[in-house]
Coordinates of C-alpha atoms in Angstrom, one line a residue:
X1 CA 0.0 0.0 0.0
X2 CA 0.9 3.4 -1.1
X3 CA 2.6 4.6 2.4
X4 CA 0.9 7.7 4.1
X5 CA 4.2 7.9 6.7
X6 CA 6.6 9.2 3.5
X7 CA 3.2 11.3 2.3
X8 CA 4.9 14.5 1.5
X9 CA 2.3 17.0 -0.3
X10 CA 4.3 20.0 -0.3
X11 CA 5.8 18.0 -3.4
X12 CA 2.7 17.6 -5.3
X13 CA 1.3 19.3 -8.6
X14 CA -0.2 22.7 -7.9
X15 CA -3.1 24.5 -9.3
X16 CA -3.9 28.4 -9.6
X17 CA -7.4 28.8 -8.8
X18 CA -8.5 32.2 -10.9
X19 CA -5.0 32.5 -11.5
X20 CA -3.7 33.9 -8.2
X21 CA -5.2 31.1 -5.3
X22 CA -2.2 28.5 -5.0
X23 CA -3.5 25.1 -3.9
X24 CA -2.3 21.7 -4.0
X25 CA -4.2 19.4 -6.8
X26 CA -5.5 17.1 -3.8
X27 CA -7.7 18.3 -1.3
X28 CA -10.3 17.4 1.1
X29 CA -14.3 17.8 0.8
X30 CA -16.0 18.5 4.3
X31 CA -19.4 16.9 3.8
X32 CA -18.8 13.5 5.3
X33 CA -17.9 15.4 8.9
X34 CA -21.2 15.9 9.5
X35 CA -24.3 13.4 10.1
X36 CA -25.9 10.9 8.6
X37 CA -27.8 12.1 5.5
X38 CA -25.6 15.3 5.8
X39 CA -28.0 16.4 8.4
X40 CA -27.0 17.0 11.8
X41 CA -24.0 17.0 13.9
X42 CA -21.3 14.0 13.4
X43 CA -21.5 10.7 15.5
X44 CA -17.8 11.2 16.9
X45 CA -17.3 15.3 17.0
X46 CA -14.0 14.8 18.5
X47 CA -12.8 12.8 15.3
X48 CA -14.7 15.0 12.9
X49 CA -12.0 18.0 14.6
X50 CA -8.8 15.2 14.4
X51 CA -9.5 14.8 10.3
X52 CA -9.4 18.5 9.6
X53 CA -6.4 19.3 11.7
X54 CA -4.6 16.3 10.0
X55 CA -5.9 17.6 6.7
X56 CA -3.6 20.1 7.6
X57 CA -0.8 18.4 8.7
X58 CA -0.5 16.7 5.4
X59 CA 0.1 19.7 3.5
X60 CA -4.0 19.6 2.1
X61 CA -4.6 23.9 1.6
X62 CA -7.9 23.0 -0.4
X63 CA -11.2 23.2 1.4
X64 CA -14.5 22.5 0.4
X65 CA -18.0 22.7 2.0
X66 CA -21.3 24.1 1.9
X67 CA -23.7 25.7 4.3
X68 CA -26.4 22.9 3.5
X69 CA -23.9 20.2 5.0
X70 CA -25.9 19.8 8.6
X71 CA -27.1 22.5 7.3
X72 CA -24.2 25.0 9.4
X73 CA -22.4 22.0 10.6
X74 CA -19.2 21.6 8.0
X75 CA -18.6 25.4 8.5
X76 CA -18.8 25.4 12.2
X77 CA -16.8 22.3 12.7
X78 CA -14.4 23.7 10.0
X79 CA -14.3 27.4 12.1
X80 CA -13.6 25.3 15.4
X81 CA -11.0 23.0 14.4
X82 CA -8.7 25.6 12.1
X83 CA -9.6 29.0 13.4
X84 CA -7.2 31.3 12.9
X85 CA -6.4 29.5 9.6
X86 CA -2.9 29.1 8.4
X87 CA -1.3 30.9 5.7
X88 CA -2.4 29.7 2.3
X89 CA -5.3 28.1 3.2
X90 CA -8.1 27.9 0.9
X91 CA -11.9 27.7 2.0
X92 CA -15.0 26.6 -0.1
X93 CA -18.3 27.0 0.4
X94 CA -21.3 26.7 -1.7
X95 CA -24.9 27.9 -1.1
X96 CA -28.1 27.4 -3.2
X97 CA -29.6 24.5 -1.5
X98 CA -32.2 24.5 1.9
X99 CA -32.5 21.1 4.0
X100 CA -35.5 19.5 5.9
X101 CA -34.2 16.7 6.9
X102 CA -31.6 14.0 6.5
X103 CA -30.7 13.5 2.7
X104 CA -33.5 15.8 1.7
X105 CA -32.2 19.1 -0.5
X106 CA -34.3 21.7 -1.8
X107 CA -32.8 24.1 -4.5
X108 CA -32.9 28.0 -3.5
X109 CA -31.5 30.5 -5.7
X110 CA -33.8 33.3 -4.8
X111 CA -31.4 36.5 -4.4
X112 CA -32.7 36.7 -1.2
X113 CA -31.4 33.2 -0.1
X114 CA -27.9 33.4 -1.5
X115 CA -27.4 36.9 0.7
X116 CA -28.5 35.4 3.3
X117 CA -26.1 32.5 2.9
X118 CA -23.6 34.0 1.9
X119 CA -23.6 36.3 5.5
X120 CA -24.9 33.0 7.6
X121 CA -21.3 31.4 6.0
X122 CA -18.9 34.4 6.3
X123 CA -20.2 34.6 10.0
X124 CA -19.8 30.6 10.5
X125 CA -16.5 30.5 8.8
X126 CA -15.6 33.7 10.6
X127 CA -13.8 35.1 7.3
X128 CA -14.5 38.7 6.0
X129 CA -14.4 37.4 2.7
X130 CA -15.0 33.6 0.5
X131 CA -12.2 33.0 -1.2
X132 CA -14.2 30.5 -3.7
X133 CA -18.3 31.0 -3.6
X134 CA -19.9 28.6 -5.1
X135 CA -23.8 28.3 -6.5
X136 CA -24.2 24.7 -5.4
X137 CA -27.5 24.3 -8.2
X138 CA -28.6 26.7 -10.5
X139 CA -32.3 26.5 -9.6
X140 CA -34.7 26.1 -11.9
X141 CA -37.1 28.0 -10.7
X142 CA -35.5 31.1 -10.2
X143 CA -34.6 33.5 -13.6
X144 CA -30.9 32.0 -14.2
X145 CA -29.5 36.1 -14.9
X146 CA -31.3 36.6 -11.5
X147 CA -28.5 34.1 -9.6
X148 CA -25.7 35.1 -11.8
X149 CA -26.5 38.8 -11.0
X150 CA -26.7 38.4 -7.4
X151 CA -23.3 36.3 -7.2
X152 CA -21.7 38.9 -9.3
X153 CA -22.7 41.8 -7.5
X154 CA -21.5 39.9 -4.0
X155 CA -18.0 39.3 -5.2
X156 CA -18.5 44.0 -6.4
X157 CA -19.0 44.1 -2.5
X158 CA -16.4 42.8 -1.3
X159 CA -18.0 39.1 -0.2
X160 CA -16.4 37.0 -2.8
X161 CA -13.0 36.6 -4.3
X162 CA -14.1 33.9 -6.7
X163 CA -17.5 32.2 -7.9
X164 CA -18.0 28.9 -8.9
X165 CA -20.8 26.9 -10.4
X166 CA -22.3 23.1 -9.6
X167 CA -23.5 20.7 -11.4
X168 CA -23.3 22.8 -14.8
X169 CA -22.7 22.1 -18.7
X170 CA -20.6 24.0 -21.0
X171 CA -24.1 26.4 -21.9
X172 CA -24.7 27.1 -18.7
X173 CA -21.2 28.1 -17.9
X174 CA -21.0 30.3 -20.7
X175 CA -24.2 32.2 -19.8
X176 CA -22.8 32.4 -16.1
X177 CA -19.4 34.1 -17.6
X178 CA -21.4 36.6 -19.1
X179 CA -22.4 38.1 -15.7
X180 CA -18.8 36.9 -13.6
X181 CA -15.4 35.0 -14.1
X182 CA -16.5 31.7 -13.5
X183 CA -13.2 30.3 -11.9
X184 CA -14.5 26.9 -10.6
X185 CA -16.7 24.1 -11.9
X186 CA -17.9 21.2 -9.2
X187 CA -19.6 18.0 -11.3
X188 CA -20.3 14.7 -10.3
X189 CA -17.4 12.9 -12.0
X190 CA -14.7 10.1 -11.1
X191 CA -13.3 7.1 -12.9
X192 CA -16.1 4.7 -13.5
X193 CA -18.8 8.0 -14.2
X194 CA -18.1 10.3 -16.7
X195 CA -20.8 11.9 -18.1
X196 CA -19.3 15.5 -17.7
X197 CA -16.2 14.4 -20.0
X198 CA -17.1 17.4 -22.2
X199 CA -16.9 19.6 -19.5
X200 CA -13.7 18.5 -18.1
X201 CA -12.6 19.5 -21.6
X202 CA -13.6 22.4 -21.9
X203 CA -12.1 23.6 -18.1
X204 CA -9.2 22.2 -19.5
X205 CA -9.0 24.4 -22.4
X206 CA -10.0 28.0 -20.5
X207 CA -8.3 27.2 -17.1
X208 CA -11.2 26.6 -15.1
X209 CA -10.4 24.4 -12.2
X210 CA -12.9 21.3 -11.9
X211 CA -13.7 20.0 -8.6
X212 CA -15.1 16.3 -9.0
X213 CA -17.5 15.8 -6.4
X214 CA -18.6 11.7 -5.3
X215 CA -14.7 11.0 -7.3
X216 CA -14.7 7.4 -5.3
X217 CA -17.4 6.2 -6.6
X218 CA -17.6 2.3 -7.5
X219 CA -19.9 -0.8 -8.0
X220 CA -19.2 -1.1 -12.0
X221 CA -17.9 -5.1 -11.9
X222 CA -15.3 -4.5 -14.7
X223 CA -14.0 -1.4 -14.1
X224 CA -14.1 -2.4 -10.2
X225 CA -12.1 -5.3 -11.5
X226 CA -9.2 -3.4 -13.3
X227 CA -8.9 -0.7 -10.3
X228 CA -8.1 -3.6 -7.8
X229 CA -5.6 -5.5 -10.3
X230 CA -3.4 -2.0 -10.8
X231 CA -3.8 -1.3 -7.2
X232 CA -2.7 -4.8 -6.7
X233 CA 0.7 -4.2 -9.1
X234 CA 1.8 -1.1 -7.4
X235 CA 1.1 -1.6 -4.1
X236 CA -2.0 0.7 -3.7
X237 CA -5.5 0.6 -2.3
X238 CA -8.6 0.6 -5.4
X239 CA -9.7 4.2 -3.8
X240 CA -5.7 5.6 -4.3
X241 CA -5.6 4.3 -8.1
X242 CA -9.2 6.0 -8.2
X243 CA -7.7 9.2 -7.0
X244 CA -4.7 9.1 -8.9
X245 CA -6.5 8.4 -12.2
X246 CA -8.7 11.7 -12.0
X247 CA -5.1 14.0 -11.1
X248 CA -3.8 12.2 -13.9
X249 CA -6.6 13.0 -16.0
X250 CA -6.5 16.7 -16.1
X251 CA -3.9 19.3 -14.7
X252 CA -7.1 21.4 -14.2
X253 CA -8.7 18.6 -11.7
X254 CA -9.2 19.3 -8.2
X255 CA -10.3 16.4 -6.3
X256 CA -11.7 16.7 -3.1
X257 CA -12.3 13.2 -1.4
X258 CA -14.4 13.4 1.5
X259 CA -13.9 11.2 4.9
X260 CA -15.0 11.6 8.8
X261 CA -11.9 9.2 9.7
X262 CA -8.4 10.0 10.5
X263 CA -7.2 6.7 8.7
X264 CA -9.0 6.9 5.7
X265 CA -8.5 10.3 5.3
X266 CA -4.5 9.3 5.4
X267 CA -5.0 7.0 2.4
X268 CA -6.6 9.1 0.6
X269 CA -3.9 12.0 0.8
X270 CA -1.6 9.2 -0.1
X271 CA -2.8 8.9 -3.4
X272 CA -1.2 12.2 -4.4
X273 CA 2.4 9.7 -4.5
X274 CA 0.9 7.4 -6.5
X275 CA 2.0 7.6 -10.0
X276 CA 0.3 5.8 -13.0
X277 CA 1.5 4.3 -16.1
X278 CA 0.7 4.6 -19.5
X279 CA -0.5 1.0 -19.6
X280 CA -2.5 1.7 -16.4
X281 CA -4.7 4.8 -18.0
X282 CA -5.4 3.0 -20.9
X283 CA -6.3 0.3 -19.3
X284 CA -8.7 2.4 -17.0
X285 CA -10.0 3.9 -20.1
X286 CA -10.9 0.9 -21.7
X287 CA -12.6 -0.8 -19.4
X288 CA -15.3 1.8 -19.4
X289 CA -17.7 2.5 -22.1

């Protein structure tokens, strides 16, 4: 297995988020830190705290969350656990979603939601300003030029250094740039899903950073198959190859794997050592239609 005791991050690839944030390609995504169904506070609090602060001791300066995960509870436990944050640190958040329960989600992109999230997360986070604001959906029932408008006149105040979108395609970002810079793009994508290829293309040809959100998926027999034989040949867990095939996929790919242990969380950060072969990606490649 890919050791995590030789892990040494402040070696891996870099990526300029809107051309001046500095962040290391491999990051960590603070949704699982909360409670089951996202909702609620996590089962071991104490351990939620120990995986951010490691985070940081592994040289991860990439955060992302949301002020829908708990709702409130990613940023608080975020705030408690880093606050004062070190130098360099980066800090995610989305908003566009409301919660009623465990694993229920409700799209809001009334203008009069996102300021109010938007203040809710600055005042949870306890920063002056988002470095990277994200509109987690665009809602569709909600004038799109109305939620581009409001993000872009945020960022004029002062709010937000950077926006972002979720779950977008290459239309919809192009409307969005009309109104803002659209620095970020957060899709559901990962080896064995890639149904926002296109997209990943396209980031990759304008700079946009894309953040792959679920990137561990699995359950695909063949593909599951081939992940465990090269993990097998270099000494690496299925989840590292996973995460080593999407930084190899893209110099523009941000992944952001998500854990509420200490240990898993150390395998994952591993994966940033774990180098593929030629004969390795094509093999990943092929064994997915």
């Amino acid at each position: 297995m890919t050791e995590t005791g030789s892990l040494d991050l402040s070696r891996s690839s870099t990526f300029l988020i809107g051309g001046d944030l500095k962040v290391r390609r491999l990051g960590f995504g603070a949704m699982r830190i909360t409670g089951k169904g996202v909702w609620g506070p996590p089962e071991d609090r104490d351990e939620a705290i120990r995986v951010l602060r490691r985070a940081i001791e592994l040289g991860i300066d990439f955060i992302d969350t949301a002020d829908s995960y708990g709702p409130f509870v990613s940023e608080e436990l975020i705030a408690e656990a880093l606050h004062p944050y070190p130098p360099g640190l980066v800090i995610a958040t989305k908003a566009g979603f409301e919660r009623s329960g465990p694993g229920e989600w409700q799209e809001n992109g009334k203008p009069e939601h996102l300021r109010r999230a938007i203040e809710g997360s600055l005042r949870r986070l306890r920063l002056e300003r988002i470095d990277l604001y994200q509109l987690h959906r665009i809602d569709a029932n909600v004038p799109a030029d109305q939620q581009f408008e409001t993000m872009a006149a945020l960022q004029s105040e002062g709010k937000i250094r950077h926006i972002g979108l979720s779950e977008v395609g290459v239309k919809e970002i192009d409307e969005a740039a009309e109104y803002f810079s659209v620095t970020s793009v957060q899709n559901r994508y990962n080896v064995q899903d890639r149904e926002w290829e296109s997209v990943v293309d396209y980031c990759e040809h304008e700079g946009i950073a894309f953040i792959p959100w679920y990137p561990l998926a699995q359950g695909k027999v063949k593909s599951q198959k081939v992940i465990e034989g090269i993990a097998r040949v270099h000494g690496a867990t299925p989840t590292q190859v996973a995460l080593a095939w999407l930084l190899a996929r893209s110099e523009v790919i941000l992944p952001i794997p998500g854990t509420s242990r200490v240990p898993h969380l150390e395998e994952n950060a591993a994966a940033a050592a774990l180098k593929l072969n030629e004969e390795d990606l094509r093999e990943l490649v092929a064994c997915i239609g």
